[in-house]
Amino acid sequence: MASIELICENCGTANPQGAQFGQNCKSFLAWDRTTPSTPTQPRPATGPVPPVAGTPIGPPPTAPGGRPPLPPTQVATAVQPTPQRDTAWAGFCTWCGAGNPAGRHLCRRCGLLLDRNDGWAVPRVAGGQAPVAAAAEHQRSVPGWYRLRGVIGAAAVLAVVAGAAGLVLANPVGRATGTWATLNRQAVDVPVAGVSVEPPGAVAGNNTPGAAIDGKVEELSLAWTPSGEAACGAAPGTGWIVLQLREPTRIQGLMIYPGLHGDNPRRDAEYLPTLVGVEFDGVACAARQLGTAADWATIEVDSGRPVSTIRIGIARAETKSTEPGPRVSLTEIRPFTYA
């Protein structure tokens, strides 16, 4: 009788009969075999069993009233559905409504977890760290501009704080008072006792320096033959306009009408001042732009303390005429402060 070899289903190696595990891969050889059971002896055929003596055979018991009992009622039991895990990807944030592309875990706008069943959001193990792969995936999903926005915002806040601190430390009392007055914006004219020009020969024609504060359309004209431009103050070869205040007052601005009045036909025939320099008591010149419009120009310039004199020098002038007259004018000057 030939021996029966068992072929391993895992590696195909032939194994001798009776082996339980493959000789090559050690896999179990007979997972699908079962031990034959002992054949059962057939039972002898039996006929119907007669009823036991003494037990009468009759109709089934009846309920009171002569009616047979009702069959048992089967109550239908509602089958509870097996809860299914929500694996749908939330394309729109449920908090802010922003749309998010597929593959993101956090909302691009508010940072909320888009899918609460997302396996990416695994909790940290006590005393451990989040998986490196999850952290790297999060960094890739956050746009670069979102991270850069925080850096720029922090830098802007620091710059504002540093600038405000520098202004306050320079003159704490004056800055605090000036801020309060600027918010109220109640400008009050400062009385001027007199006006002069230095040197006196810088006055053009026969007009007087007092025309700059008389409240009329009469102008104060200066000779304009500068030998150069000045960064602040009177240009070389020109003069300064000096306002003597009635009493020491803190000045916070000037209203100047540059050039001749708009109704004067000679306005465009001479130079118009566009840049002036302002000094208080001869200290610290501040340059301010005037423009060329035929209207009042309001310039903010703060003395920071009560002063007695204001010096105004024309640093630069322009003209539309091809043959302008050698003069520059100011129709009116009004210093003011905030109440």
mmCIF file of C-alpha atoms in Angstrom:
data_model
loop_
_atom_site.group_PDB
_atom_site.id
_atom_site.type_symbol
_atom_site.label_atom_id
_atom_site.label_comp_id
_atom_site.label_asym_id
_atom_site.label_seq_id
_atom_site.Cartn_x
_atom_site.Cartn_y
_atom_site.Cartn_z
ATOM 1 C CA MET A 1 0.000 0.000 0.000
ATOM 2 C CA ALA A 2 1.529 3.335 -1.053
ATOM 3 C CA SER A 3 2.098 5.924 1.659
ATOM 4 C CA ILE A 4 0.009 9.062 1.546
ATOM 5 C CA GLU A 5 1.950 12.299 1.582
ATOM 6 C CA LEU A 6 0.484 15.464 3.011
ATOM 7 C CA ILE A 7 1.050 18.574 0.896
ATOM 8 C CA CYS A 8 1.460 21.804 2.910
ATOM 9 C CA GLU A 9 -1.029 24.401 1.698
ATOM 10 C CA ASN A 10 1.304 27.200 2.780
ATOM 11 C CA CYS A 11 4.602 26.318 1.081
ATOM 12 C CA GLY A 12 3.717 23.250 -1.066
ATOM 13 C CA THR A 13 6.219 20.876 0.575
ATOM 14 C CA ALA A 14 5.329 17.157 0.787
ATOM 15 C CA ASN A 15 5.210 15.780 4.325
ATOM 16 C CA PRO A 16 4.938 12.134 5.526
ATOM 17 C CA GLN A 17 1.624 10.741 6.641
ATOM 18 C CA GLY A 18 0.835 11.481 10.254
ATOM 19 C CA ALA A 19 2.797 14.730 10.385
ATOM 20 C CA GLN A 20 0.978 17.542 12.177
ATOM 21 C CA PHE A 21 3.228 20.460 11.133
ATOM 22 C CA GLY A 22 5.050 21.159 7.884
ATOM 23 C CA GLN A 23 8.721 20.250 7.820
ATOM 24 C CA ASN A 24 9.591 23.407 5.875
ATOM 25 C CA CYS A 25 7.396 26.238 7.209
ATOM 26 C CA LYS A 26 6.073 24.617 10.409
ATOM 27 C CA SER A 27 2.474 25.390 9.422
ATOM 28 C CA PHE A 28 -0.291 23.200 10.825
ATOM 29 C CA LEU A 29 -1.212 20.627 8.175
ATOM 30 C CA ALA A 30 -4.737 19.528 9.144
ATOM 31 C CA TRP A 31 -6.791 22.613 10.134
ATOM 32 C CA ASP A 32 -9.685 21.335 7.999
ATOM 33 C CA ARG A 33 -9.607 17.725 9.206
ATOM 34 C CA THR A 34 -11.775 16.362 11.935
ATOM 35 C CA THR A 35 -11.496 13.090 13.832
ATOM 36 C CA PRO A 36 -14.073 10.584 12.524
ATOM 37 C CA SER A 37 -16.722 9.929 15.063
ATOM 38 C CA THR A 38 -17.829 6.471 16.161
ATOM 39 C CA PRO A 39 -20.852 5.377 14.112
ATOM 40 C CA THR A 40 -23.982 5.393 16.145
ATOM 41 C CA GLN A 41 -26.126 2.308 16.420
ATOM 42 C CA PRO A 42 -29.518 2.631 14.721
ATOM 43 C CA ARG A 43 -32.414 2.804 17.097
ATOM 44 C CA PRO A 44 -35.063 0.138 16.798
ATOM 45 C CA ALA A 45 -38.268 1.299 15.218
ATOM 46 C CA THR A 46 -41.058 1.777 17.707
ATOM 47 C CA GLY A 47 -44.764 2.177 17.144
ATOM 48 C CA PRO A 48 -47.126 4.692 18.625
ATOM 49 C CA VAL A 49 -47.074 4.796 22.393
ATOM 50 C CA PRO A 50 -50.456 4.069 23.872
ATOM 51 C CA PRO A 51 -51.755 6.543 26.425
ATOM 52 C CA VAL A 52 -51.039 5.845 30.040
ATOM 53 C CA ALA A 53 -53.826 4.106 31.766
ATOM 54 C CA GLY A 54 -55.903 6.319 34.006
ATOM 55 C CA THR A 55 -55.292 9.495 31.948
ATOM 56 C CA PRO A 56 -58.491 10.419 30.153
ATOM 57 C CA ILE A 57 -58.176 11.919 26.695
ATOM 58 C CA GLY A 58 -60.545 14.809 26.245
ATOM 59 C CA PRO A 59 -60.839 18.351 24.843
ATOM 60 C CA PRO A 60 -58.432 21.022 26.067
ATOM 61 C CA PRO A 61 -59.425 23.061 29.082
ATOM 62 C CA THR A 62 -61.695 25.976 28.405
ATOM 63 C CA ALA A 63 -61.786 29.429 29.888
ATOM 64 C CA PRO A 64 -64.667 30.523 32.088
ATOM 65 C CA GLY A 65 -67.780 31.027 29.968
ATOM 66 C CA GLY A 66 -67.197 28.055 27.738
ATOM 67 C CA ARG A 67 -64.732 29.685 25.280
ATOM 68 C CA PRO A 68 -61.395 28.058 24.467
ATOM 69 C CA PRO A 69 -58.291 29.976 25.667
ATOM 70 C CA LEU A 70 -56.662 32.353 23.218
ATOM 71 C CA PRO A 71 -53.275 31.415 21.802
ATOM 72 C CA PRO A 72 -50.299 33.229 23.329
ATOM 73 C CA THR A 73 -49.677 36.638 21.787
ATOM 74 C CA GLN A 74 -46.267 37.339 20.316
ATOM 75 C CA VAL A 75 -45.032 40.863 21.132
ATOM 76 C CA ALA A 76 -42.888 42.381 18.405
ATOM 77 C CA THR A 77 -39.676 43.802 19.818
ATOM 78 C CA ALA A 78 -38.171 46.789 17.987
ATOM 79 C CA VAL A 79 -34.668 46.042 16.851
ATOM 80 C CA GLN A 80 -32.334 48.865 17.804
ATOM 81 C CA PRO A 81 -30.038 49.815 14.920
ATOM 82 C CA THR A 82 -26.357 49.361 15.527
ATOM 83 C CA PRO A 83 -24.766 52.817 15.942
ATOM 84 C CA GLN A 84 -22.644 53.600 12.941
ATOM 85 C CA ARG A 85 -19.487 55.650 13.180
ATOM 86 C CA ASP A 86 -19.728 58.890 11.258
ATOM 87 C CA THR A 87 -16.838 58.792 8.865
ATOM 88 C CA ALA A 88 -18.024 61.556 6.505
ATOM 89 C CA TRP A 89 -15.441 64.308 6.044
ATOM 90 C CA ALA A 90 -16.732 67.747 7.041
ATOM 91 C CA GLY A 91 -15.900 70.027 4.121
ATOM 92 C CA PHE A 92 -17.375 73.062 5.908
ATOM 93 C CA CYS A 93 -16.523 74.109 9.449
ATOM 94 C CA THR A 94 -19.488 73.722 11.807
ATOM 95 C CA TRP A 95 -18.316 76.711 13.850
ATOM 96 C CA CYS A 96 -17.374 79.472 11.388
ATOM 97 C CA GLY A 97 -18.719 78.007 8.122
ATOM 98 C CA ALA A 98 -15.427 78.286 6.232
ATOM 99 C CA GLY A 99 -14.871 75.841 3.392
ATOM 100 C CA ASN A 100 -11.876 73.531 3.747
ATOM 101 C CA PRO A 101 -10.193 71.321 1.131
ATOM 102 C CA ALA A 102 -10.103 67.563 1.529
ATOM 103 C CA GLY A 103 -7.252 66.284 3.651
ATOM 104 C CA ARG A 104 -7.315 69.046 6.274
ATOM 105 C CA HIS A 105 -7.819 68.212 9.929
ATOM 106 C CA LEU A 106 -8.259 71.716 11.360
ATOM 107 C CA CYS A 107 -10.323 74.602 9.972
ATOM 108 C CA ARG A 108 -8.204 77.010 7.975
ATOM 109 C CA ARG A 109 -9.956 79.981 9.624
ATOM 110 C CA CYS A 110 -10.751 79.178 13.266
ATOM 111 C CA GLY A 111 -8.642 76.046 13.858
ATOM 112 C CA LEU A 112 -11.571 73.832 14.950
ATOM 113 C CA LEU A 113 -11.275 70.064 14.413
ATOM 114 C CA LEU A 114 -13.330 69.409 11.278
ATOM 115 C CA ASP A 115 -14.209 65.744 11.965
ATOM 116 C CA ARG A 116 -14.777 64.824 15.602
ATOM 117 C CA ASN A 117 -14.231 61.144 14.709
ATOM 118 C CA ASP A 118 -10.908 61.922 13.069
ATOM 119 C CA GLY A 119 -8.309 59.471 14.333
ATOM 120 C CA TRP A 120 -5.652 62.122 13.801
ATOM 121 C CA ALA A 121 -6.753 63.961 16.925
ATOM 122 C CA VAL A 122 -5.477 61.314 19.340
ATOM 123 C CA PRO A 123 -5.076 62.459 22.955
ATOM 124 C CA ARG A 124 -1.611 62.779 24.389
ATOM 125 C CA VAL A 125 -0.409 60.009 26.636
ATOM 126 C CA ALA A 126 0.244 61.183 30.173
ATOM 127 C CA GLY A 127 3.873 62.208 30.403
ATOM 128 C CA GLY A 128 4.464 61.567 26.680
ATOM 129 C CA GLN A 129 4.292 63.407 23.374
ATOM 130 C CA ALA A 130 1.927 63.369 20.418
ATOM 131 C CA PRO A 131 2.995 61.144 17.529
ATOM 132 C CA VAL A 132 5.628 62.753 15.353
ATOM 133 C CA ALA A 133 3.726 61.889 12.181
ATOM 134 C CA ALA A 134 0.556 63.592 13.431
ATOM 135 C CA ALA A 135 2.483 66.708 14.430
ATOM 136 C CA ALA A 136 4.154 66.867 11.032
ATOM 137 C CA GLU A 137 0.808 66.422 9.281
ATOM 138 C CA HIS A 138 -0.653 69.278 11.317
ATOM 139 C CA GLN A 139 2.228 71.572 10.397
ATOM 140 C CA ARG A 140 1.719 70.784 6.723
ATOM 141 C CA SER A 141 -2.024 71.417 6.937
ATOM 142 C CA VAL A 142 -1.653 74.888 8.524
ATOM 143 C CA PRO A 143 -1.072 77.551 5.800
ATOM 144 C CA GLY A 144 2.133 79.550 6.047
ATOM 145 C CA TRP A 145 0.377 82.910 6.054
ATOM 146 C CA TYR A 146 -1.591 81.855 9.147
ATOM 147 C CA ARG A 147 1.603 81.377 11.137
ATOM 148 C CA LEU A 148 3.167 84.527 9.648
ATOM 149 C CA ARG A 149 0.139 86.584 10.644
ATOM 150 C CA GLY A 150 0.828 86.046 14.333
ATOM 151 C CA VAL A 151 4.477 87.061 13.964
ATOM 152 C CA ILE A 152 3.584 90.267 12.107
ATOM 153 C CA GLY A 153 0.876 91.135 14.640
ATOM 154 C CA ALA A 154 3.245 90.718 17.574
ATOM 155 C CA ALA A 155 5.904 92.860 15.875
ATOM 156 C CA ALA A 156 3.355 95.617 15.147
ATOM 157 C CA VAL A 157 2.179 95.675 18.764
ATOM 158 C CA LEU A 158 5.763 95.938 20.022
ATOM 159 C CA ALA A 159 6.489 98.788 17.593
ATOM 160 C CA VAL A 160 3.423 100.759 18.704
ATOM 161 C CA VAL A 161 4.215 100.249 22.387
ATOM 162 C CA ALA A 162 7.844 101.292 21.886
ATOM 163 C CA GLY A 163 6.843 104.411 19.944
ATOM 164 C CA ALA A 164 4.262 105.457 22.530
ATOM 165 C CA ALA A 165 6.755 104.917 25.346
ATOM 166 C CA GLY A 166 9.321 107.085 23.567
ATOM 167 C CA LEU A 167 6.851 109.943 23.122
ATOM 168 C CA VAL A 168 5.668 109.832 26.715
ATOM 169 C CA LEU A 169 9.177 109.643 28.178
ATOM 170 C CA ALA A 170 10.290 112.631 26.093
ATOM 171 C CA ASN A 171 7.703 114.933 27.702
ATOM 172 C CA PRO A 172 5.199 113.007 29.862
ATOM 173 C CA VAL A 173 3.202 115.974 31.170
ATOM 174 C CA GLY A 174 3.095 117.805 27.859
ATOM 175 C CA ARG A 175 2.155 114.689 25.869
ATOM 176 C CA ALA A 176 -0.640 113.738 28.242
ATOM 177 C CA THR A 177 -2.087 117.260 28.215
ATOM 178 C CA GLY A 178 -1.740 117.532 24.446
ATOM 179 C CA THR A 179 -3.498 114.217 23.874
ATOM 180 C CA TRP A 180 -6.464 115.277 25.994
ATOM 181 C CA ALA A 181 -6.711 118.637 24.240
ATOM 182 C CA THR A 182 -6.391 117.078 20.793
ATOM 183 C CA LEU A 183 -9.293 114.736 21.508
ATOM 184 C CA ASN A 184 -11.500 117.675 22.497
ATOM 185 C CA ARG A 185 -10.409 119.714 19.433
ATOM 186 C CA GLN A 186 -11.415 123.042 20.960
ATOM 187 C CA ALA A 187 -8.954 125.363 19.196
ATOM 188 C CA VAL A 188 -8.460 128.797 20.729
ATOM 189 C CA ASP A 189 -6.642 131.678 19.009
ATOM 190 C CA VAL A 190 -3.557 132.892 20.848
ATOM 191 C CA PRO A 191 -3.311 136.719 21.024
ATOM 192 C CA VAL A 192 -0.274 138.200 19.261
ATOM 193 C CA ALA A 193 1.168 141.480 20.548
ATOM 194 C CA GLY A 194 3.254 142.328 17.464
ATOM 195 C CA VAL A 195 5.030 141.115 14.322
ATOM 196 C CA SER A 196 8.484 141.910 12.985
ATOM 197 C CA VAL A 197 10.797 140.697 10.213
ATOM 198 C CA GLU A 198 14.460 139.790 10.727
ATOM 199 C CA PRO A 199 16.317 141.383 9.076
ATOM 200 C CA PRO A 200 13.992 144.358 8.486
ATOM 201 C CA GLY A 201 15.327 144.787 4.936
ATOM 202 C CA ALA A 202 13.779 141.441 3.932
ATOM 203 C CA VAL A 203 10.348 143.107 3.643
ATOM 204 C CA ALA A 204 9.390 143.637 -0.013
ATOM 205 C CA GLY A 205 7.758 146.884 -1.121
ATOM 206 C CA ASN A 206 6.114 149.233 1.335
ATOM 207 C CA ASN A 207 3.821 146.814 3.208
ATOM 208 C CA THR A 208 4.183 146.376 6.959
ATOM 209 C CA PRO A 209 4.762 143.173 8.993
ATOM 210 C CA GLY A 210 1.559 143.796 10.938
ATOM 211 C CA ALA A 211 -0.458 142.861 7.826
ATOM 212 C CA ALA A 212 0.130 139.183 8.710
ATOM 213 C CA ILE A 213 -2.116 139.383 11.821
ATOM 214 C CA ASP A 214 -4.615 142.153 11.008
ATOM 215 C CA GLY A 215 -7.446 139.778 10.023
ATOM 216 C CA LYS A 216 -7.723 141.340 6.563
ATOM 217 C CA VAL A 217 -6.721 140.290 3.059
ATOM 218 C CA GLU A 218 -3.669 142.525 3.162
ATOM 219 C CA GLU A 219 -0.538 140.416 2.765
ATOM 220 C CA LEU A 220 2.973 140.473 4.160
ATOM 221 C CA SER A 221 5.445 140.130 1.272
ATOM 222 C CA LEU A 222 9.126 139.242 1.591
ATOM 223 C CA ALA A 223 11.864 139.556 -0.983
ATOM 224 C CA TRP A 224 12.543 136.133 -2.504
ATOM 225 C CA THR A 225 16.052 135.919 -3.884
ATOM 226 C CA PRO A 226 17.372 132.868 -2.030
ATOM 227 C CA SER A 227 20.861 131.588 -2.640
ATOM 228 C CA GLY A 228 19.707 128.026 -1.875
ATOM 229 C CA GLU A 229 17.087 125.930 -0.097
ATOM 230 C CA ALA A 230 16.868 125.212 3.618
ATOM 231 C CA ALA A 231 15.785 121.943 5.218
ATOM 232 C CA CYS A 232 14.010 123.961 7.904
ATOM 233 C CA GLY A 233 13.621 127.670 8.494
ATOM 234 C CA ALA A 234 14.290 130.666 6.269
ATOM 235 C CA ALA A 235 16.142 129.947 3.041
ATOM 236 C CA PRO A 236 19.566 131.618 2.735
ATOM 237 C CA GLY A 237 19.203 135.249 1.686
ATOM 238 C CA THR A 238 15.628 135.618 3.030
ATOM 239 C CA GLY A 239 14.133 136.724 6.339
ATOM 240 C CA TRP A 240 12.263 135.375 9.368
ATOM 241 C CA ILE A 241 8.763 136.448 10.437
ATOM 242 C CA VAL A 242 8.732 136.861 14.235
ATOM 243 C CA LEU A 243 5.449 136.809 16.228
ATOM 244 C CA GLN A 244 5.606 138.213 19.770
ATOM 245 C CA LEU A 245 2.865 136.681 21.947
ATOM 246 C CA ARG A 246 0.906 138.777 24.416
ATOM 247 C CA GLU A 247 1.781 136.329 27.212
ATOM 248 C CA PRO A 248 3.683 133.023 27.375
ATOM 249 C CA THR A 249 1.399 130.333 25.938
ATOM 250 C CA ARG A 250 1.778 126.781 24.778
ATOM 251 C CA ILE A 251 1.322 126.746 20.983
ATOM 252 C CA GLN A 252 -0.168 123.632 19.384
ATOM 253 C CA GLY A 253 -0.646 124.738 15.791
ATOM 254 C CA LEU A 254 -0.675 127.502 13.185
ATOM 255 C CA MET A 255 -3.228 128.527 10.577
ATOM 256 C CA ILE A 256 -1.493 130.131 7.587
ATOM 257 C CA TYR A 257 -2.945 131.505 4.357
ATOM 258 C CA PRO A 258 -0.009 131.062 1.924
ATOM 259 C CA GLY A 259 0.518 133.494 -0.947
ATOM 260 C CA LEU A 260 -1.776 136.333 -1.959
ATOM 261 C CA HIS A 261 -5.522 136.004 -1.430
ATOM 262 C CA GLY A 262 -7.365 133.907 -3.999
ATOM 263 C CA ASP A 263 -9.193 136.976 -5.337
ATOM 264 C CA ASN A 264 -5.939 138.801 -6.033
ATOM 265 C CA PRO A 265 -5.090 138.519 -9.781
ATOM 266 C CA ARG A 266 -1.372 138.751 -8.983
ATOM 267 C CA ARG A 267 -1.402 135.517 -6.938
ATOM 268 C CA ASP A 268 0.054 133.325 -9.709
ATOM 269 C CA ALA A 269 2.529 136.002 -10.789
ATOM 270 C CA GLU A 270 4.775 135.520 -7.739
ATOM 271 C CA TYR A 271 6.178 132.686 -5.649
ATOM 272 C CA LEU A 272 3.970 130.646 -3.323
ATOM 273 C CA PRO A 273 5.465 129.282 -0.080
ATOM 274 C CA THR A 274 5.217 125.466 0.114
ATOM 275 C CA LEU A 275 7.540 124.631 3.038
ATOM 276 C CA VAL A 276 8.056 126.607 6.242
ATOM 277 C CA GLY A 277 10.147 126.107 9.359
ATOM 278 C CA VAL A 278 8.786 127.010 12.808
ATOM 279 C CA GLU A 279 10.848 127.801 15.900
ATOM 280 C CA PHE A 280 9.636 128.542 19.433
ATOM 281 C CA ASP A 281 11.811 130.985 21.380
ATOM 282 C CA GLY A 282 14.536 130.293 18.819
ATOM 283 C CA VAL A 283 14.813 126.582 19.726
ATOM 284 C CA ALA A 284 14.175 123.397 17.682
ATOM 285 C CA CYS A 285 13.003 124.156 14.147
ATOM 286 C CA ALA A 286 10.081 122.044 12.839
ATOM 287 C CA ALA A 287 9.443 121.837 9.062
ATOM 288 C CA ARG A 288 5.839 121.757 7.792
ATOM 289 C CA GLN A 289 4.246 121.580 4.313
ATOM 290 C CA LEU A 290 1.744 124.263 3.218
ATOM 291 C CA GLY A 291 0.627 123.314 -0.289
ATOM 292 C CA THR A 292 -0.355 125.696 -3.086
ATOM 293 C CA ALA A 293 -4.145 125.917 -2.665
ATOM 294 C CA ALA A 294 -5.731 129.350 -2.245
ATOM 295 C CA ASP A 295 -7.067 128.512 1.204
ATOM 296 C CA TRP A 296 -6.100 128.194 4.838
ATOM 297 C CA ALA A 297 -3.447 125.610 5.685
ATOM 298 C CA THR A 298 -3.583 124.187 9.227
ATOM 299 C CA ILE A 299 -0.304 122.776 10.501
ATOM 300 C CA GLU A 300 0.091 120.872 13.749
ATOM 301 C CA VAL A 301 3.198 121.963 15.616
ATOM 302 C CA ASP A 302 3.467 121.757 19.408
ATOM 303 C CA SER A 303 5.802 123.902 21.480
ATOM 304 C CA GLY A 304 5.330 121.525 24.442
ATOM 305 C CA ARG A 305 5.608 124.411 26.921
ATOM 306 C CA PRO A 306 4.596 128.083 27.218
ATOM 307 C CA VAL A 307 6.633 130.239 24.826
ATOM 308 C CA SER A 308 6.857 133.965 24.097
ATOM 309 C CA THR A 309 7.971 134.121 20.447
ATOM 310 C CA ILE A 310 7.253 132.198 17.234
ATOM 311 C CA ARG A 311 9.718 132.418 14.324
ATOM 312 C CA ILE A 312 8.490 131.402 10.859
ATOM 313 C CA GLY A 313 10.880 131.069 7.928
ATOM 314 C CA ILE A 314 9.996 130.186 4.333
ATOM 315 C CA ALA A 315 12.278 127.333 3.268
ATOM 316 C CA ARG A 316 10.873 126.620 -0.203
ATOM 317 C CA ALA A 317 8.543 128.349 -2.700
ATOM 318 C CA GLU A 318 7.094 127.491 -6.119
ATOM 319 C CA THR A 319 5.453 129.426 -8.939
ATOM 320 C CA LYS A 320 3.342 128.806 -12.037
ATOM 321 C CA SER A 321 4.599 131.924 -13.809
ATOM 322 C CA THR A 322 7.407 131.843 -16.354
ATOM 323 C CA GLU A 323 8.540 135.295 -15.196
ATOM 324 C CA PRO A 324 7.603 135.499 -11.501
ATOM 325 C CA GLY A 325 8.298 138.542 -9.422
ATOM 326 C CA PRO A 326 11.065 138.170 -6.826
ATOM 327 C CA ARG A 327 8.745 138.099 -3.841
ATOM 328 C CA VAL A 328 6.788 135.642 -1.697
ATOM 329 C CA SER A 329 3.769 136.477 0.457
ATOM 330 C CA LEU A 330 1.696 135.294 3.409
ATOM 331 C CA THR A 331 -1.792 136.778 3.738
ATOM 332 C CA GLU A 332 -2.491 135.803 7.356
ATOM 333 C CA ILE A 333 -0.949 133.898 10.298
ATOM 334 C CA ARG A 334 -2.982 132.731 13.319
ATOM 335 C CA PRO A 335 -1.376 130.701 16.121
ATOM 336 C CA PHE A 336 -3.735 128.580 18.248
ATOM 337 C CA THR A 337 -3.832 126.194 21.175
ATOM 338 C CA TYR A 338 -6.334 123.646 22.456
ATOM 339 C CA ALA A 339 -8.472 124.576 25.444
#
